[in-house]
Amino acid sequence: MKQASIAAVFSLSLLTLSMAHSAQYKVVELAVADLGTSSFPTAINSSGDVTVNLQAKYQPPIDLELIDFSTISDNLSNSEAAQSGDFNDYDYTYLYSYIVANAENLFFQQIANLNAYVVTYSNAEQVIGFDTIDLTTKGYSNSVRTEVKSINDFGYLVGVSQDSFYKLAYTTQDVIDLTYVVNDFYARAFVQIGSKSVGLLPPDTTAGGLSEAYDINANNQIVGIGTTEISSSLQTSVEACADEEQRGDVPVVACLRSLSISLNNNVSSVAQQRGIIWQVDEKGNVSDTYTLGMLINPDESDTTLYRSTAVAINDYGIAVGQSPAYYQQSTSLTSAAAIYVNGKVQTINQDDEVYASTAIDINNDNLVVGYVSKSVNGSATNKFFVHDIDAELTTYPSDFFLSSASVPTSINNSGMVVGYAESEASIGTRRNEGFIYDYRNDVFIGLNSLLECNSAYNIIQANAINDDNQIAATAVVKGPARNIKGEIVLDDLGAQTLIDYVVAVKLEPIAGGSIDNCDVYEEEEVRQGAGMSWLLMLAGFAFSLRLVRRRKD
């Protein structure tokens, strides 16, 4: 294992009384950062387009028709103004919190807590999923939670979205007028081509079914997960919704909406779930749906509900994910990395200290990355691996330190792996840092050390990498506190309050860049009064030292 070395770089700019400091990556904050409280990237394609999920979008719409102000007016600072839609900051925040606290209540407005975007260098375009235009606001309702997972080099997007919500007027047998807020399925995988979103149905759509799409390759093969069979108890409940006596005094769609919520919240106990491959054409039409197998083969009498996944696929159609498996040839079940090749399922090489494993990504050289849960110093710890399918070889690279938990997220076609790992071996809470690992040269390094000294950004995750080694990453950065409208909040003295934000960024390689020696940088700040002769002597010494080292090498 080779640790990347850190070198001090001196240049002729010393003559201007300052040292030259370089870096290997520059941080580009994506255009979505100012649209909500937090943003998280998921993928990056060859054009450098990044898919991002935004949490708590600013200026959420409030549907006044669905609020019973008689029950909350005492909690508002200006109830009369609020009822007319003229919100001050306090009342706007209160109403938003009140609605969100009643999420999935069939009589409340639904507000998305996650919105999806695709971000280019200068533009952030929202990924709508299955949302629809609100007739009152003339804009999208922002009721649909939409999560984008991946993007291919054609710009086709995949992810998962809730169905669009609509209001349903209903009068009870006691002549009470009610307004339900419902949709026809809880969440479904989608592919977006251009401005068109196409649903990717699971094999079993009872109570709407559930499906998610995670990745798409150059041949428009999409991998994900879907419900393949539901339990008899859920089927009985669905049939009861169609029976007026059993359903009670509620609309059929409201009854089914309640079941779809229950399905989502309890899917592992009411449905079989399997990895899926959907084949779509350039218009998004689904031509084939394949249900993938597992590492185990239950007999027909086995009623256990199993869950397997497919989360990534390369351009040759080899998919990876996770499957139930038997632990060390016993009858005890665990989860293991699954590799789906030509209709068969295989796994990685595991030693006796591994309890479970999962595969995360695969490149076109058939290199698979993922992580295992294994015993380290007597404790279960996640450790990342690289598995070569063709060589049938699994390696476990060294990371920050022995007991560091490390998780990869992506591998490009040059064998560069990115992810995140615990970077400090402290007794208390361990902080994560994004990393990059060069499989071919066996070099592992934290990404923060590849940025300029005193960077404002702390890279806590590296989420994806393309073949140009551009990295989509998650960073923490200081910024002014904002209100629910996205406006900067000032204190009584008119000053800003700085808080930590989690933001999506792109890390772009610097041509000819080298790793900063930040220790030298700090020394320079202390010695700002040093004379020209001292600087020149230091530069000459450093240059001579580099020549000596190169000759020795």
mmCIF file of N, CA, C and O in Angstrom, residues 138-206:
data_model
loop_
_atom_site.group_PDB
_atom_site.id
_atom_site.type_symbol
_atom_site.label_atom_id
_atom_site.label_comp_id
_atom_site.label_asym_id
_atom_site.label_seq_id
_atom_site.Cartn_x
_atom_site.Cartn_y
_atom_site.Cartn_z
ATOM 1 N N LYS A 138 -50.840 27.845 -10.864
ATOM 2 C CA LYS A 138 -50.362 27.748 -12.247
ATOM 3 C C LYS A 138 -48.918 27.238 -12.333
ATOM 4 O O LYS A 138 -48.278 27.341 -13.380
ATOM 5 N N GLY A 139 -48.417 26.725 -11.241
ATOM 6 C CA GLY A 139 -47.082 26.133 -11.224
ATOM 7 C C GLY A 139 -47.163 24.709 -10.707
ATOM 8 O O GLY A 139 -48.238 24.223 -10.323
ATOM 9 N N TYR A 140 -46.041 24.016 -10.695
ATOM 10 C CA TYR A 140 -46.050 22.661 -10.147
ATOM 11 C C TYR A 140 -46.407 22.702 -8.664
ATOM 12 O O TYR A 140 -46.069 23.644 -7.944
ATOM 13 N N SER A 141 -47.101 21.659 -8.220
ATOM 14 C CA SER A 141 -47.666 21.666 -6.866
ATOM 15 C C SER A 141 -46.610 21.561 -5.774
ATOM 16 O O SER A 141 -46.877 21.925 -4.629
ATOM 17 N N ASN A 142 -45.428 21.038 -6.107
ATOM 18 C CA ASN A 142 -44.373 20.780 -5.123
ATOM 19 C C ASN A 142 -44.875 19.856 -4.011
ATOM 20 O O ASN A 142 -44.450 19.941 -2.866
ATOM 21 N N SER A 143 -45.777 18.961 -4.364
ATOM 22 C CA SER A 143 -46.303 18.002 -3.399
ATOM 23 C C SER A 143 -45.628 16.649 -3.508
ATOM 24 O O SER A 143 -45.768 15.804 -2.622
ATOM 25 N N VAL A 144 -44.893 16.445 -4.588
ATOM 26 C CA VAL A 144 -44.368 15.127 -4.918
ATOM 27 C C VAL A 144 -42.891 15.021 -4.530
ATOM 28 O O VAL A 144 -42.045 15.751 -5.059
ATOM 29 N N ARG A 145 -42.588 14.120 -3.635
ATOM 30 C CA ARG A 145 -41.186 13.840 -3.304
ATOM 31 C C ARG A 145 -40.546 13.138 -4.499
ATOM 32 O O ARG A 145 -40.972 12.044 -4.906
ATOM 33 N N THR A 146 -39.530 13.753 -5.069
ATOM 34 C CA THR A 146 -38.840 13.206 -6.234
ATOM 35 C C THR A 146 -37.353 13.100 -5.931
ATOM 36 O O THR A 146 -36.737 14.064 -5.491
ATOM 37 N N GLU A 147 -36.811 11.927 -6.169
ATOM 38 C CA GLU A 147 -35.395 11.683 -5.893
ATOM 39 C C GLU A 147 -34.729 11.152 -7.158
ATOM 40 O O GLU A 147 -35.152 10.141 -7.716
ATOM 41 N N VAL A 148 -33.714 11.861 -7.634
ATOM 42 C CA VAL A 148 -32.989 11.430 -8.825
ATOM 43 C C VAL A 148 -31.760 10.648 -8.388
ATOM 44 O O VAL A 148 -31.066 11.017 -7.442
ATOM 45 N N LYS A 149 -31.509 9.534 -9.093
ATOM 46 C CA LYS A 149 -30.441 8.621 -8.678
ATOM 47 C C LYS A 149 -29.248 8.608 -9.635
ATOM 48 O O LYS A 149 -28.106 8.478 -9.208
ATOM 49 N N SER A 150 -29.518 8.735 -10.944
ATOM 50 C CA SER A 150 -28.415 8.592 -11.888
ATOM 51 C C SER A 150 -28.739 9.287 -13.199
ATOM 52 O O SER A 150 -29.886 9.632 -13.480
ATOM 53 N N ILE A 151 -27.700 9.482 -14.017
ATOM 54 C CA ILE A 151 -27.806 10.101 -15.330
ATOM 55 C C ILE A 151 -26.791 9.442 -16.250
ATOM 56 O O ILE A 151 -25.660 9.174 -15.843
ATOM 57 N N ASN A 152 -27.190 9.129 -17.491
ATOM 58 C CA ASN A 152 -26.210 8.564 -18.415
ATOM 59 C C ASN A 152 -25.668 9.656 -19.344
ATOM 60 O O ASN A 152 -26.033 10.829 -19.218
ATOM 61 N N ASP A 153 -24.827 9.269 -20.273
ATOM 62 C CA ASP A 153 -24.152 10.273 -21.109
ATOM 63 C C ASP A 153 -25.073 10.909 -22.144
ATOM 64 O O ASP A 153 -24.704 11.896 -22.776
ATOM 65 N N PHE A 154 -26.278 10.356 -22.317
ATOM 66 C CA PHE A 154 -27.277 10.987 -23.185
ATOM 67 C C PHE A 154 -28.141 11.981 -22.416
ATOM 68 O O PHE A 154 -29.008 12.629 -22.999
ATOM 69 N N GLY A 155 -27.920 12.071 -21.109
ATOM 70 C CA GLY A 155 -28.719 12.967 -20.280
ATOM 71 C C GLY A 155 -30.013 12.356 -19.796
ATOM 72 O O GLY A 155 -30.863 13.060 -19.233
ATOM 73 N N TYR A 156 -30.193 11.035 -19.995
ATOM 74 C CA TYR A 156 -31.397 10.374 -19.495
ATOM 75 C C TYR A 156 -31.264 10.182 -17.980
ATOM 76 O O TYR A 156 -30.223 9.725 -17.488
ATOM 77 N N LEU A 157 -32.330 10.492 -17.260
ATOM 78 C CA LEU A 157 -32.317 10.474 -15.802
ATOM 79 C C LEU A 157 -33.188 9.339 -15.269
ATOM 80 O O LEU A 157 -34.232 9.015 -15.863
ATOM 81 N N VAL A 158 -32.795 8.769 -14.139
ATOM 82 C CA VAL A 158 -33.636 7.777 -13.469
ATOM 83 C C VAL A 158 -33.716 8.100 -11.983
ATOM 84 O O VAL A 158 -32.822 8.729 -11.418
ATOM 85 N N GLY A 159 -34.808 7.639 -11.370
ATOM 86 C CA GLY A 159 -34.989 7.880 -9.944
ATOM 87 C C GLY A 159 -36.310 7.308 -9.474
ATOM 88 O O GLY A 159 -36.834 6.338 -10.044
ATOM 89 N N VAL A 160 -36.856 7.938 -8.453
ATOM 90 C CA VAL A 160 -38.135 7.498 -7.888
ATOM 91 C C VAL A 160 -38.947 8.723 -7.520
ATOM 92 O O VAL A 160 -38.406 9.726 -7.054
ATOM 93 N N SER A 161 -40.252 8.656 -7.764
ATOM 94 C CA SER A 161 -41.126 9.795 -7.510
ATOM 95 C C SER A 161 -42.461 9.317 -6.944
ATOM 96 O O SER A 161 -42.961 8.250 -7.324
ATOM 97 N N GLN A 162 -43.017 10.114 -6.066
ATOM 98 C CA GLN A 162 -44.392 9.876 -5.655
ATOM 99 C C GLN A 162 -45.334 10.228 -6.802
ATOM 100 O O GLN A 162 -44.981 10.989 -7.706
ATOM 101 N N ASP A 163 -46.541 9.683 -6.743
ATOM 102 C CA ASP A 163 -47.557 10.063 -7.717
ATOM 103 C C ASP A 163 -48.094 11.447 -7.359
ATOM 104 O O ASP A 163 -48.062 11.874 -6.197
ATOM 105 N N SER A 164 -48.605 12.140 -8.355
ATOM 106 C CA SER A 164 -49.152 13.477 -8.133
ATOM 107 C C SER A 164 -50.396 13.406 -7.243
ATOM 108 O O SER A 164 -51.238 12.501 -7.380
ATOM 109 N N PHE A 165 -50.517 14.354 -6.331
ATOM 110 C CA PHE A 165 -51.653 14.415 -5.426
ATOM 111 C C PHE A 165 -52.768 15.267 -6.026
ATOM 112 O O PHE A 165 -52.521 16.209 -6.779
ATOM 113 N N TYR A 166 -53.987 14.921 -5.663
ATOM 114 C CA TYR A 166 -55.141 15.704 -6.093
ATOM 115 C C TYR A 166 -56.185 15.722 -4.972
ATOM 116 O O TYR A 166 -56.191 14.858 -4.081
ATOM 117 N N LYS A 167 -57.061 16.732 -5.030
ATOM 118 C CA LYS A 167 -58.117 16.864 -4.028
ATOM 119 C C LYS A 167 -59.356 16.106 -4.484
ATOM 120 O O LYS A 167 -59.733 16.150 -5.659
ATOM 121 N N LEU A 168 -59.992 15.434 -3.526
ATOM 122 C CA LEU A 168 -61.205 14.684 -3.811
ATOM 123 C C LEU A 168 -62.297 15.111 -2.831
ATOM 124 O O LEU A 168 -62.187 14.885 -1.621
ATOM 125 N N ALA A 169 -63.333 15.766 -3.356
ATOM 126 C CA ALA A 169 -64.459 16.179 -2.514
ATOM 127 C C ALA A 169 -65.333 14.966 -2.211
ATOM 128 O O ALA A 169 -65.624 14.145 -3.097
ATOM 129 N N TYR A 170 -65.773 14.853 -0.952
ATOM 130 C CA TYR A 170 -66.568 13.700 -0.532
ATOM 131 C C TYR A 170 -67.562 14.134 0.542
ATOM 132 O O TYR A 170 -67.196 14.877 1.463
ATOM 133 N N THR A 171 -68.786 13.669 0.409
ATOM 134 C CA THR A 171 -69.822 13.952 1.400
ATOM 135 C C THR A 171 -70.181 12.661 2.113
ATOM 136 O O THR A 171 -70.561 11.669 1.471
ATOM 137 N N THR A 172 -70.085 12.652 3.429
ATOM 138 C CA THR A 172 -70.356 11.451 4.217
ATOM 139 C C THR A 172 -71.852 11.191 4.311
ATOM 140 O O THR A 172 -72.686 12.017 3.920
ATOM 141 N N GLN A 173 -72.162 10.030 4.840
ATOM 142 C CA GLN A 173 -73.567 9.680 5.038
ATOM 143 C C GLN A 173 -74.249 10.634 6.009
ATOM 144 O O GLN A 173 -75.482 10.790 5.976
ATOM 145 N N ASP A 174 -73.466 11.284 6.878
ATOM 146 C CA ASP A 174 -74.012 12.268 7.819
ATOM 147 C C ASP A 174 -74.002 13.673 7.218
ATOM 148 O O ASP A 174 -74.151 14.662 7.954
ATOM 149 N N VAL A 175 -73.811 13.750 5.920
ATOM 150 C CA VAL A 175 -73.820 15.002 5.169
ATOM 151 C C VAL A 175 -72.753 15.964 5.697
ATOM 152 O O VAL A 175 -73.004 17.148 5.959
ATOM 153 N N ILE A 176 -71.575 15.433 5.867
ATOM 154 C CA ILE A 176 -70.408 16.250 6.214
ATOM 155 C C ILE A 176 -69.511 16.314 4.991
ATOM 156 O O ILE A 176 -69.121 15.277 4.432
ATOM 157 N N ASP A 177 -69.217 17.529 4.555
ATOM 158 C CA ASP A 177 -68.374 17.711 3.383
ATOM 159 C C ASP A 177 -66.894 17.631 3.776
ATOM 160 O O ASP A 177 -66.442 18.355 4.673
ATOM 161 N N LEU A 178 -66.172 16.760 3.094
ATOM 162 C CA LEU A 178 -64.753 16.573 3.362
ATOM 163 C C LEU A 178 -63.959 16.738 2.067
ATOM 164 O O LEU A 178 -64.489 16.534 0.973
ATOM 165 N N THR A 179 -62.708 17.102 2.229
ATOM 166 C CA THR A 179 -61.793 17.149 1.090
ATOM 167 C C THR A 179 -60.604 16.245 1.388
ATOM 168 O O THR A 179 -59.822 16.511 2.318
ATOM 169 N N TYR A 180 -60.477 15.174 0.612
ATOM 170 C CA TYR A 180 -59.349 14.263 0.759
ATOM 171 C C TYR A 180 -58.211 14.703 -0.166
ATOM 172 O O TYR A 180 -58.439 15.291 -1.231
ATOM 173 N N VAL A 181 -56.987 14.402 0.255
ATOM 174 C CA VAL A 181 -55.807 14.617 -0.584
ATOM 175 C C VAL A 181 -55.206 13.240 -0.851
ATOM 176 O O VAL A 181 -54.692 12.589 0.071
ATOM 177 N N VAL A 182 -55.271 12.798 -2.112
ATOM 178 C CA VAL A 182 -54.926 11.415 -2.429
ATOM 179 C C VAL A 182 -54.072 11.353 -3.698
ATOM 180 O O VAL A 182 -53.957 12.324 -4.441
ATOM 181 N N ASN A 183 -53.489 10.187 -3.920
ATOM 182 C CA ASN A 183 -52.863 9.857 -5.201
ATOM 183 C C ASN A 183 -53.086 8.387 -5.472
ATOM 184 O O ASN A 183 -53.694 7.685 -4.660
ATOM 185 N N ASP A 184 -52.612 7.888 -6.616
ATOM 186 C CA ASP A 184 -52.951 6.527 -7.035
ATOM 187 C C ASP A 184 -51.881 5.496 -6.744
ATOM 188 O O ASP A 184 -52.131 4.299 -6.849
ATOM 189 N N PHE A 185 -50.675 5.914 -6.421
ATOM 190 C CA PHE A 185 -49.634 5.001 -5.947
ATOM 191 C C PHE A 185 -48.681 5.796 -5.068
ATOM 192 O O PHE A 185 -48.599 7.023 -5.172
ATOM 193 N N TYR A 186 -47.967 5.091 -4.203
ATOM 194 C CA TYR A 186 -47.113 5.800 -3.250
ATOM 195 C C TYR A 186 -45.839 6.314 -3.908
ATOM 196 O O TYR A 186 -45.530 7.507 -3.836
ATOM 197 N N ALA A 187 -45.082 5.435 -4.541
ATOM 198 C CA ALA A 187 -43.823 5.845 -5.180
ATOM 199 C C ALA A 187 -43.490 4.855 -6.282
ATOM 200 O O ALA A 187 -43.750 3.653 -6.164
ATOM 201 N N ARG A 188 -42.876 5.385 -7.361
ATOM 202 C CA ARG A 188 -42.586 4.531 -8.514
ATOM 203 C C ARG A 188 -41.302 5.000 -9.189
ATOM 204 O O ARG A 188 -41.004 6.199 -9.256
ATOM 205 N N ALA A 189 -40.567 4.040 -9.717
ATOM 206 C CA ALA A 189 -39.378 4.348 -10.503
ATOM 207 C C ALA A 189 -39.785 5.094 -11.773
ATOM 208 O O ALA A 189 -40.887 4.910 -12.301
ATOM 209 N N PHE A 190 -38.883 5.959 -12.238
ATOM 210 C CA PHE A 190 -39.143 6.664 -13.487
ATOM 211 C C PHE A 190 -37.847 6.847 -14.271
ATOM 212 O O PHE A 190 -36.747 6.804 -13.724
ATOM 213 N N VAL A 191 -38.012 7.058 -15.562
ATOM 214 C CA VAL A 191 -36.925 7.506 -16.420
ATOM 215 C C VAL A 191 -37.401 8.780 -17.079
ATOM 216 O O VAL A 191 -38.542 8.858 -17.541
ATOM 217 N N GLN A 192 -36.553 9.809 -17.085
ATOM 218 C CA GLN A 192 -36.897 11.069 -17.742
ATOM 219 C C GLN A 192 -36.004 11.245 -18.959
ATOM 220 O O GLN A 192 -34.779 11.269 -18.863
ATOM 221 N N ILE A 193 -36.650 11.353 -20.114
ATOM 222 C CA ILE A 193 -35.952 11.598 -21.373
ATOM 223 C C ILE A 193 -36.479 12.916 -21.931
ATOM 224 O O ILE A 193 -37.651 13.022 -22.256
ATOM 225 N N GLY A 194 -35.606 13.901 -21.987
ATOM 226 C CA GLY A 194 -36.075 15.240 -22.310
ATOM 227 C C GLY A 194 -36.934 15.750 -21.169
ATOM 228 O O GLY A 194 -36.532 15.732 -20.007
ATOM 229 N N SER A 195 -38.141 16.166 -21.464
ATOM 230 C CA SER A 195 -39.052 16.650 -20.423
ATOM 231 C C SER A 195 -40.108 15.613 -20.059
ATOM 232 O O SER A 195 -41.002 15.888 -19.261
ATOM 233 N N LYS A 196 -39.985 14.413 -20.607
ATOM 234 C CA LYS A 196 -40.987 13.367 -20.403
ATOM 235 C C LYS A 196 -40.532 12.373 -19.348
ATOM 236 O O LYS A 196 -39.449 11.798 -19.447
ATOM 237 N N SER A 197 -41.376 12.172 -18.328
ATOM 238 C CA SER A 197 -41.109 11.166 -17.302
ATOM 239 C C SER A 197 -41.995 9.949 -17.550
ATOM 240 O O SER A 197 -43.213 10.079 -17.707
ATOM 241 N N VAL A 198 -41.377 8.776 -17.592
ATOM 242 C CA VAL A 198 -42.085 7.532 -17.847
ATOM 243 C C VAL A 198 -41.964 6.638 -16.621
ATOM 244 O O VAL A 198 -40.858 6.415 -16.110
ATOM 245 N N GLY A 199 -43.097 6.123 -16.145
ATOM 246 C CA GLY A 199 -43.094 5.245 -14.991
ATOM 247 C C GLY A 199 -42.558 3.862 -15.324
ATOM 248 O O GLY A 199 -42.808 3.323 -16.407
ATOM 249 N N LEU A 200 -41.791 3.296 -14.404
ATOM 250 C CA LEU A 200 -41.244 1.948 -14.535
ATOM 251 C C LEU A 200 -41.949 1.077 -13.499
ATOM 252 O O LEU A 200 -41.627 1.112 -12.307
ATOM 253 N N LEU A 201 -42.931 0.318 -13.962
ATOM 254 C CA LEU A 201 -43.790 -0.424 -13.052
ATOM 255 C C LEU A 201 -43.067 -1.625 -12.448
ATOM 256 O O LEU A 201 -42.256 -2.274 -13.105
ATOM 257 N N PRO A 202 -43.400 -1.949 -11.190
ATOM 258 C CA PRO A 202 -42.912 -3.197 -10.606
ATOM 259 C C PRO A 202 -43.733 -4.360 -11.150
ATOM 260 O O PRO A 202 -44.832 -4.155 -11.689
ATOM 261 N N PRO A 203 -43.251 -5.589 -11.035
ATOM 262 C CA PRO A 203 -44.030 -6.738 -11.509
ATOM 263 C C PRO A 203 -45.384 -6.871 -10.821
ATOM 264 O O PRO A 203 -46.349 -7.310 -11.453
ATOM 265 N N ASP A 204 -45.493 -6.500 -9.558
ATOM 266 C CA ASP A 204 -46.769 -6.555 -8.840
ATOM 267 C C ASP A 204 -47.161 -5.137 -8.441
ATOM 268 O O ASP A 204 -46.443 -4.469 -7.693
ATOM 269 N N THR A 205 -48.302 -4.673 -8.939
ATOM 270 C CA THR A 205 -48.749 -3.299 -8.683
ATOM 271 C C THR A 205 -49.923 -3.243 -7.714
ATOM 272 O O THR A 205 -50.640 -2.246 -7.664
ATOM 273 N N THR A 206 -50.141 -4.292 -6.939
ATOM 274 C CA THR A 206 -51.209 -4.278 -5.939
ATOM 275 C C THR A 206 -50.997 -3.114 -4.974
ATOM 276 O O THR A 206 -49.882 -2.873 -4.514
#
